[in-house]
PDB file of C-alpha atoms and ligand atoms in Angstrom:
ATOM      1  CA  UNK S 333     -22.679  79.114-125.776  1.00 38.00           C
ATOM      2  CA  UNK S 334     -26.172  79.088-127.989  1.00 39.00           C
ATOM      3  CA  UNK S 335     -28.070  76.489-128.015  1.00 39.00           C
ATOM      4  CA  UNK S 336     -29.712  76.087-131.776  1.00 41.00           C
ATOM      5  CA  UNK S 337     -33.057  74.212-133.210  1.00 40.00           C
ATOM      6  CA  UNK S 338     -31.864  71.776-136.093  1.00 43.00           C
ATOM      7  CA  UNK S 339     -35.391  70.262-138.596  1.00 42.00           C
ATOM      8  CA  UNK S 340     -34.472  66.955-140.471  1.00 44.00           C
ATOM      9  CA  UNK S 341     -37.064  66.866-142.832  1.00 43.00           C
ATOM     10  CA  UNK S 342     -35.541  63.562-143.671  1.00 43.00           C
ATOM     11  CA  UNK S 343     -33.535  64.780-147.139  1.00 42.00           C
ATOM     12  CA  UNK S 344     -30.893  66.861-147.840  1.00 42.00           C
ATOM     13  CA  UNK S 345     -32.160  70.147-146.007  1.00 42.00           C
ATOM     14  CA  UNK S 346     -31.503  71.502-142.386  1.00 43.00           C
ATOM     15  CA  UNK S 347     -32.761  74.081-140.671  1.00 41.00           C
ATOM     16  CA  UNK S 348     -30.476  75.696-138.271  1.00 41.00           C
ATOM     17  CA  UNK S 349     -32.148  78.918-136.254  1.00 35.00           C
ATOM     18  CA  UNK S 350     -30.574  80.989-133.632  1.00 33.00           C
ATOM     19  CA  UNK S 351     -33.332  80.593-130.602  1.00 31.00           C
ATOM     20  CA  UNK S 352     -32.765  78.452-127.879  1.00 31.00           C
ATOM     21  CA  UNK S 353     -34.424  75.290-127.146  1.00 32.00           C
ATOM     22  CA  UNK S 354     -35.624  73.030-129.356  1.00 34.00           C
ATOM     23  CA  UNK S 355     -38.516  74.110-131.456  1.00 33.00           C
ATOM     24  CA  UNK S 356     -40.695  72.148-134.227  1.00 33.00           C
ATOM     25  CA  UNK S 357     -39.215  68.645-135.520  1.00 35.00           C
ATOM     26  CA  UNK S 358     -39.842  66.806-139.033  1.00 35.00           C
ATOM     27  CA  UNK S 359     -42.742  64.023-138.838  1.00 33.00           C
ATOM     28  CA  UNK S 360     -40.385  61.061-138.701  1.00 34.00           C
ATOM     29  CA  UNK S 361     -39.280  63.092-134.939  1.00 37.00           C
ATOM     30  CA  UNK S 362     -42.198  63.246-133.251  1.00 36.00           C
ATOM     31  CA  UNK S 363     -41.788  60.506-130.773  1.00 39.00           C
ATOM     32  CA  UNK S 364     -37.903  61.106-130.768  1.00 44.00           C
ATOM     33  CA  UNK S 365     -36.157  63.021-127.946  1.00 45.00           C
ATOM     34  CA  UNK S 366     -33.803  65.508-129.513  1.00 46.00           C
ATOM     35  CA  UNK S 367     -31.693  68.101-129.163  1.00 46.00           C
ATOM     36  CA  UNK S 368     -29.410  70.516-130.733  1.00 46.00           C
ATOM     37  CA  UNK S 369     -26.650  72.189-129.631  1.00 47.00           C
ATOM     38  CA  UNK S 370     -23.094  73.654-131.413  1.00 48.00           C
ATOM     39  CA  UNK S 371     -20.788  77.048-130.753  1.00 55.00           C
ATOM     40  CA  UNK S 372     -18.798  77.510-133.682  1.00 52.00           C
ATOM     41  CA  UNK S 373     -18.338  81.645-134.301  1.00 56.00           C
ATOM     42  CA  UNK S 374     -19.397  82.977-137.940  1.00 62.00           C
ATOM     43  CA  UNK S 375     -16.047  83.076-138.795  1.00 57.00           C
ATOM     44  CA  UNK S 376     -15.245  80.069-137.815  1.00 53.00           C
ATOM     45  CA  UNK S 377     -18.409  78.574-139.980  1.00 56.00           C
ATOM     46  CA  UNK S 378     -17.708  80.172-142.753  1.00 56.00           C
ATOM     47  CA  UNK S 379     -14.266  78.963-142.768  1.00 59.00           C
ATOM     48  CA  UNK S 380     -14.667  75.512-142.513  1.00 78.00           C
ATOM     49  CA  UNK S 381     -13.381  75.330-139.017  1.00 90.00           C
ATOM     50  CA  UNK S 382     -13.377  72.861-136.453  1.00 95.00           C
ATOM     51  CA  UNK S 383     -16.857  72.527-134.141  1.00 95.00           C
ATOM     52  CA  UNK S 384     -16.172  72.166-130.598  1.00 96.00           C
ATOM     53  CA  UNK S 385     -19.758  70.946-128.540  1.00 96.00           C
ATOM     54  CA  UNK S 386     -20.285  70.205-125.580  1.00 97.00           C
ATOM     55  CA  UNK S 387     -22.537  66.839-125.104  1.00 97.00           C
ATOM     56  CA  UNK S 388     -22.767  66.737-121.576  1.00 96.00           C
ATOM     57  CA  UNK S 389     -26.497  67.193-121.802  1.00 95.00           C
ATOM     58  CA  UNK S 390     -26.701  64.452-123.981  1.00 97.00           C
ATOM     59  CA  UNK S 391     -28.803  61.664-122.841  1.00 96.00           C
ATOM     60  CA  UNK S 392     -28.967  58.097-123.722  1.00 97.00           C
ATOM     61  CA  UNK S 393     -30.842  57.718-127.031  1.00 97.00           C
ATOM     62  CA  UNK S 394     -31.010  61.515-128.180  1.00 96.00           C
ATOM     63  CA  UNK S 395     -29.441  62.840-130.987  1.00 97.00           C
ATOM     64  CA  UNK S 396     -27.941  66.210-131.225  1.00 97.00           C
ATOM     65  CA  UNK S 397     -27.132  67.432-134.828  1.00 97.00           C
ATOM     66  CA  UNK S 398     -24.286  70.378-135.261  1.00 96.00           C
ATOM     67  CA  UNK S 399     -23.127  72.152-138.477  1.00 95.00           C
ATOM     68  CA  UNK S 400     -19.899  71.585-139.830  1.00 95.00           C
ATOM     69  CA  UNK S 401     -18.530  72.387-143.008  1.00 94.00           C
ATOM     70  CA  UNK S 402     -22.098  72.825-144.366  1.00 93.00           C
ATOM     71  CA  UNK S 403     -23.082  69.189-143.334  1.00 95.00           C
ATOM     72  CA  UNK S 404     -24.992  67.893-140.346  1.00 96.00           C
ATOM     73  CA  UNK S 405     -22.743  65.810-138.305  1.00 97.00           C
ATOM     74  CA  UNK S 406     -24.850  63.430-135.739  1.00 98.00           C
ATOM     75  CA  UNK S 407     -23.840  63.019-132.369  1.00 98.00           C
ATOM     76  CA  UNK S 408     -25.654  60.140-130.401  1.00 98.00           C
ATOM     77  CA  UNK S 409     -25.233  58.569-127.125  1.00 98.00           C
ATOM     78  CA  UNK S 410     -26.111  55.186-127.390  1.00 98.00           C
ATOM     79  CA  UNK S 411     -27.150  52.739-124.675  1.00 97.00           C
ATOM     80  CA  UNK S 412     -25.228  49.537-123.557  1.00 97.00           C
ATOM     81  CA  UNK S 413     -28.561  47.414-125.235  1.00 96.00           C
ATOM     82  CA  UNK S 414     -27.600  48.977-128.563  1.00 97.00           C
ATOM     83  CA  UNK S 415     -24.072  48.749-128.556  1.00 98.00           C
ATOM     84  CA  UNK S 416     -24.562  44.829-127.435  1.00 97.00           C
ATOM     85  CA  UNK S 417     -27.502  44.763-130.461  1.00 96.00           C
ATOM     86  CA  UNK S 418     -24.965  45.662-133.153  1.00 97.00           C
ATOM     87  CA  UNK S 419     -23.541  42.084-133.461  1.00 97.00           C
ATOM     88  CA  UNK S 420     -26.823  41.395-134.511  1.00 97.00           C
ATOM     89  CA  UNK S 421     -27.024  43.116-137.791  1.00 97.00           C
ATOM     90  CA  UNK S 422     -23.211  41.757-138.733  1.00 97.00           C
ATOM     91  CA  UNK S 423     -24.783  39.263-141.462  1.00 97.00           C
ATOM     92  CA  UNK S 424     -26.525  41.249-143.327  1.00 97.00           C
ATOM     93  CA  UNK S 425     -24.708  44.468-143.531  1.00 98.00           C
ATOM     94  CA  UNK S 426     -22.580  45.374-146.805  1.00 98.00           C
ATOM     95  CA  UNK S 427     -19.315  45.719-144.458  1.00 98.00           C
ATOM     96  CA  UNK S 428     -19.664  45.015-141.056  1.00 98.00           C
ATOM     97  CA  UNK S 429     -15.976  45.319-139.967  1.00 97.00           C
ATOM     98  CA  UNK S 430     -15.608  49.003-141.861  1.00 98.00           C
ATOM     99  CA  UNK S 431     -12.879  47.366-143.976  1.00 97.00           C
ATOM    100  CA  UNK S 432     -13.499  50.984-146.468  1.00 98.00           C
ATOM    101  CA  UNK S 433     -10.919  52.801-144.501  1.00 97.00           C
ATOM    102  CA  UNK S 434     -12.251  55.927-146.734  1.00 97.00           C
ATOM    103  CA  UNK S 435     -15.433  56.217-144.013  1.00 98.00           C
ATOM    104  CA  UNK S 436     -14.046  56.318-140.807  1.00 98.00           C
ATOM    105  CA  UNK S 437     -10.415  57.734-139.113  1.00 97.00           C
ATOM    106  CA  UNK S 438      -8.486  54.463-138.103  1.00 97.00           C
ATOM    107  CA  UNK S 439      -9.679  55.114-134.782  1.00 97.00           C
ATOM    108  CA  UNK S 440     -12.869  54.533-135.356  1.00 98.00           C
ATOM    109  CA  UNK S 441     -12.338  51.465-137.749  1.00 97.00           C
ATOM    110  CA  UNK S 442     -13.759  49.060-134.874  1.00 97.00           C
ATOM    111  CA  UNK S 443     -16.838  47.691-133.676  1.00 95.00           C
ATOM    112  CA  UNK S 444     -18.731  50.571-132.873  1.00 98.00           C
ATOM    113  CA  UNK S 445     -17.259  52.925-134.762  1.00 98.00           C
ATOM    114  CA  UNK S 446     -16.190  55.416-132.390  1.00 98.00           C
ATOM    115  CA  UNK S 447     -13.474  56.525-130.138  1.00 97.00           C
ATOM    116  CA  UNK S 448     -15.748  55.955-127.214  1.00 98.00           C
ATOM    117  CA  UNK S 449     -18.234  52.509-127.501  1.00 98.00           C
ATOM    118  CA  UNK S 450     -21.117  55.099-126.533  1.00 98.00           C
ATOM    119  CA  UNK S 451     -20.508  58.210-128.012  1.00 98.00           C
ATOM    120  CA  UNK S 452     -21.088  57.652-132.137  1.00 98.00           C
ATOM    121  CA  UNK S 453     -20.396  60.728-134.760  1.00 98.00           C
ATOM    122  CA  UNK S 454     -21.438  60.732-138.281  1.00 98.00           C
ATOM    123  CA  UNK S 455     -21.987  62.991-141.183  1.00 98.00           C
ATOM    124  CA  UNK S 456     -25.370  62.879-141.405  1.00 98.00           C
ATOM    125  CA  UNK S 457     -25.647  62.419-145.493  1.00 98.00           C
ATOM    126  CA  UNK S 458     -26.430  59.562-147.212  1.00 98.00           C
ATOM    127  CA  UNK S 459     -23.680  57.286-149.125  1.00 98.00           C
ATOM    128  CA  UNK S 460     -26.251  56.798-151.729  1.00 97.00           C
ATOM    129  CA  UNK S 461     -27.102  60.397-153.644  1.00 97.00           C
ATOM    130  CA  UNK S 462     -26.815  62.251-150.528  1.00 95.00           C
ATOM    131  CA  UNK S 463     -30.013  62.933-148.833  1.00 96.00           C
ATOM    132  CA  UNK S 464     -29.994  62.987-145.107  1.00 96.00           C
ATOM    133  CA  UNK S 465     -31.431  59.804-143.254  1.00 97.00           C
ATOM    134  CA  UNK S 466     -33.896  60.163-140.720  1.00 97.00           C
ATOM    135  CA  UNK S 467     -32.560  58.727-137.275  1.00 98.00           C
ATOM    136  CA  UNK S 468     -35.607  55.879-136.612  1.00 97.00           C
ATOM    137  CA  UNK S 469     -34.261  54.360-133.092  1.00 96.00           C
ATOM    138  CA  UNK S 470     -37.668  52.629-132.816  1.00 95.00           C
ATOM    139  CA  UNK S 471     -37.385  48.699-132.430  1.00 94.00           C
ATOM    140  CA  UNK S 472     -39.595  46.829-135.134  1.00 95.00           C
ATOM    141  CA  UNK S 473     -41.572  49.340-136.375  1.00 96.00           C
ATOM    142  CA  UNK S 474     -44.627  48.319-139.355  1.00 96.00           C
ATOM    143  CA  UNK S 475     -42.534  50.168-142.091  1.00 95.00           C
ATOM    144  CA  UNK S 476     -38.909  48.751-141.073  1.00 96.00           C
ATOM    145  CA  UNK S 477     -39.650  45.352-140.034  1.00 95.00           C
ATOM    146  CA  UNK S 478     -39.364  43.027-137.283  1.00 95.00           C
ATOM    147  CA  UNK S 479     -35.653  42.537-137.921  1.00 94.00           C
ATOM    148  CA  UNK S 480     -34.944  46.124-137.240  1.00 97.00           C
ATOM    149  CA  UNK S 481     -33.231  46.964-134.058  1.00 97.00           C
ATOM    150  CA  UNK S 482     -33.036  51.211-134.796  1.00 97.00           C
ATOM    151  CA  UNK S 483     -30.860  53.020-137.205  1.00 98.00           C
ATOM    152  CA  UNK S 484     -30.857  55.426-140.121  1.00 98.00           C
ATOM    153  CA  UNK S 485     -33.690  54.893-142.880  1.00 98.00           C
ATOM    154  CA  UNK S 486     -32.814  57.213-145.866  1.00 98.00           C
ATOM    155  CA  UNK S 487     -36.245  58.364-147.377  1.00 97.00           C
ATOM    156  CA  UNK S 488     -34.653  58.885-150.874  1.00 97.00           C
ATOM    157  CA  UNK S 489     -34.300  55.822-152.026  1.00 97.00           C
ATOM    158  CA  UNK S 490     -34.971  53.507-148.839  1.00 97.00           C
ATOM    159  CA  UNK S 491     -31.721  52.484-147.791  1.00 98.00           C
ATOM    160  CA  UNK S 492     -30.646  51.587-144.171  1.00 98.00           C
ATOM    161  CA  UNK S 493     -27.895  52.041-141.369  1.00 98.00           C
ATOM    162  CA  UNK S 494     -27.777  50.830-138.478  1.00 98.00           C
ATOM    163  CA  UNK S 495     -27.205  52.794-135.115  1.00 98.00           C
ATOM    164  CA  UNK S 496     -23.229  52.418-135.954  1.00 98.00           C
ATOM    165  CA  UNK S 497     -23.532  53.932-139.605  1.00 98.00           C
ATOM    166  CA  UNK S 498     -23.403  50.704-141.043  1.00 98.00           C
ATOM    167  CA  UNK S 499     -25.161  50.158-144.301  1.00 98.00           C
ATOM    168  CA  UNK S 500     -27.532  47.146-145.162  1.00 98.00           C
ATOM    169  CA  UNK S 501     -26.736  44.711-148.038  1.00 98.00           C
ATOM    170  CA  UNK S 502     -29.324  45.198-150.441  1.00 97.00           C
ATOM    171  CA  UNK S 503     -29.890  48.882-150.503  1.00 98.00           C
ATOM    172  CA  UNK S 504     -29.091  51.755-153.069  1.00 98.00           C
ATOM    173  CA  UNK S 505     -26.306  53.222-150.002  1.00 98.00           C
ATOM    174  CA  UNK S 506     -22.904  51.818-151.182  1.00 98.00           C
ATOM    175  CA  UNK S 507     -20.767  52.353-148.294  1.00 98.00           C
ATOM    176  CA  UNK S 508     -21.506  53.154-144.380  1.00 98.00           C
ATOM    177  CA  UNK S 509     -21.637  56.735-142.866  1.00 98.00           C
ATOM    178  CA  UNK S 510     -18.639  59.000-142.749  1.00 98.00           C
ATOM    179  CA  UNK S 511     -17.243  58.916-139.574  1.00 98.00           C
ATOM    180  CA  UNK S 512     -15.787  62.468-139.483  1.00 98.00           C
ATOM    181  CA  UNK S 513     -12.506  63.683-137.909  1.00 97.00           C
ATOM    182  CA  UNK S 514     -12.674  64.256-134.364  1.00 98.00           C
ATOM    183  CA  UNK S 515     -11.026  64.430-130.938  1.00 97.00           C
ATOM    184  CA  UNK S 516     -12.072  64.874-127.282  1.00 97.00           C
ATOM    185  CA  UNK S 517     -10.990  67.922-125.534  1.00 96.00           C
ATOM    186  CA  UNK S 518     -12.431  66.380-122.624  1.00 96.00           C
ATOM    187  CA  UNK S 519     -15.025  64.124-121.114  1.00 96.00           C
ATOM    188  CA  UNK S 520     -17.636  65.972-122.488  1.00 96.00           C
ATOM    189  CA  UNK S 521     -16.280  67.896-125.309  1.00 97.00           C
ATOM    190  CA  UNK S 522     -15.814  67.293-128.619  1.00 97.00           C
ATOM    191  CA  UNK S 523     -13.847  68.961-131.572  1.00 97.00           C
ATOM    192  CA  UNK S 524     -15.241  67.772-134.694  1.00 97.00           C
ATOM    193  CA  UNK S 525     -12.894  68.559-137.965  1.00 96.00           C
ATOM    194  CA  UNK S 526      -9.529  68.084-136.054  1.00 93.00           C
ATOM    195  CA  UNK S 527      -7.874  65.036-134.482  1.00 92.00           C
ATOM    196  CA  UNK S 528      -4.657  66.243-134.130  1.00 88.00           C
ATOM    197  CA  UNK S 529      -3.575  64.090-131.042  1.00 80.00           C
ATOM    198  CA  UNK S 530      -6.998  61.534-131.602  1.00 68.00           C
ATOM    199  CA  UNK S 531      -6.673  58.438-129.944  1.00 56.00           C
TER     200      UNK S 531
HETATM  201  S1  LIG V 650     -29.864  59.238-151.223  1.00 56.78           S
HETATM  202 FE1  LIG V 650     -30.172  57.859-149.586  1.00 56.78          FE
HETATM  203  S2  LIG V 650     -30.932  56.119-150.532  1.00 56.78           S
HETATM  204 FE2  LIG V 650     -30.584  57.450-152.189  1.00 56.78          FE
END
């Protein structure tokens, strides 16, 4: 398995490079553990094929970012604190209960949007025009605001997600995150692109 350096600049470009360990990371990153890791073959990328990874490495609060089907998909282990904080954002998100069954499998139409509580996966592009948000897991920060509790702040055209994918009423976004097809193969790995068998 290789592990591979992903850069967010924070739009619609990624950088993926074929060194190990993680190398430089966009400006929004610097105080933001992260790391990359994904396995698919060449063919297998250039055919659109299922990603398997392997998150075992993945610790609470880092995000790992793999390629599939040309997009960044986000993988992020979240902590019980946020998974209890999302309740708190219900009011003033656009659709809190991910009633759009177009952005999410049915089995991750629920509260966290996941098959695990812990484990979240999203296409990392923005519902708006499709730049991709920068992943800003920083309580209260000057430029969010007091009422943020950590999510996904698209630089485009400023709108918001919180750490399930969940868009903000009153931003350009129309719709949460795409919650892409996926599956565990076991505790700690993930196909992403095939649920054949998904809980
Ligand atoms: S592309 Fe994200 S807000 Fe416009």
């Amino acid at each position: 398995m290789s592990t591979d350096n992903v850069v967010d600049t924070g739009r619609r470009r990624f950088l993926v490079a074929s060194t190990s360990v993680v190398g430089a990371i966009g400006a929004g990153f610097v105080a933001v553990p992260f790391i990359s890791s994904w396995m698919p073959s060449e063919r297998a990328k250039n055919a659109g094929a299922p990603v398997e990874v392997d998150i075992s490495k993945l610790e609470e609060g880092r995000l790992l970012i793999v390629e599939w089907q040309s997009k960044p998909v986000w993988i992020l282990r979240r902590s019980k604190k946020t998974l209890a904080d999302l309740a708190k954002n219900d009011d003033r998100l656009r659709d809190p209960d991910s009633k759009n069954a177009a952005q999410q499998p049915p089995y991750a139409q629920n509260h966290y949007r996941s098959i695990k509580p812990e484990i979240l996966v999203l296409v990392g592009i923005c519902t708006h025009l499709g730049c991709s948000p920068t992943y800003r897991p920083d309580i209260a920060p000057a430029d969010l605001g007091e009422n943020w509790l950590g999510g996904f702040f698209c630089p485009c055209h400023s709108s918001r997600f919180d750490l399930a994918g969940r868009v903000f009423q009153g931003v350009p976004a129309p719709s949460n995150l795409v919650v892409p097809p996926y599956k565990y193969l076991s505790d700690n790995v993930i196909r992403i692109g095939d649920d054949k068998g998904a809980a």
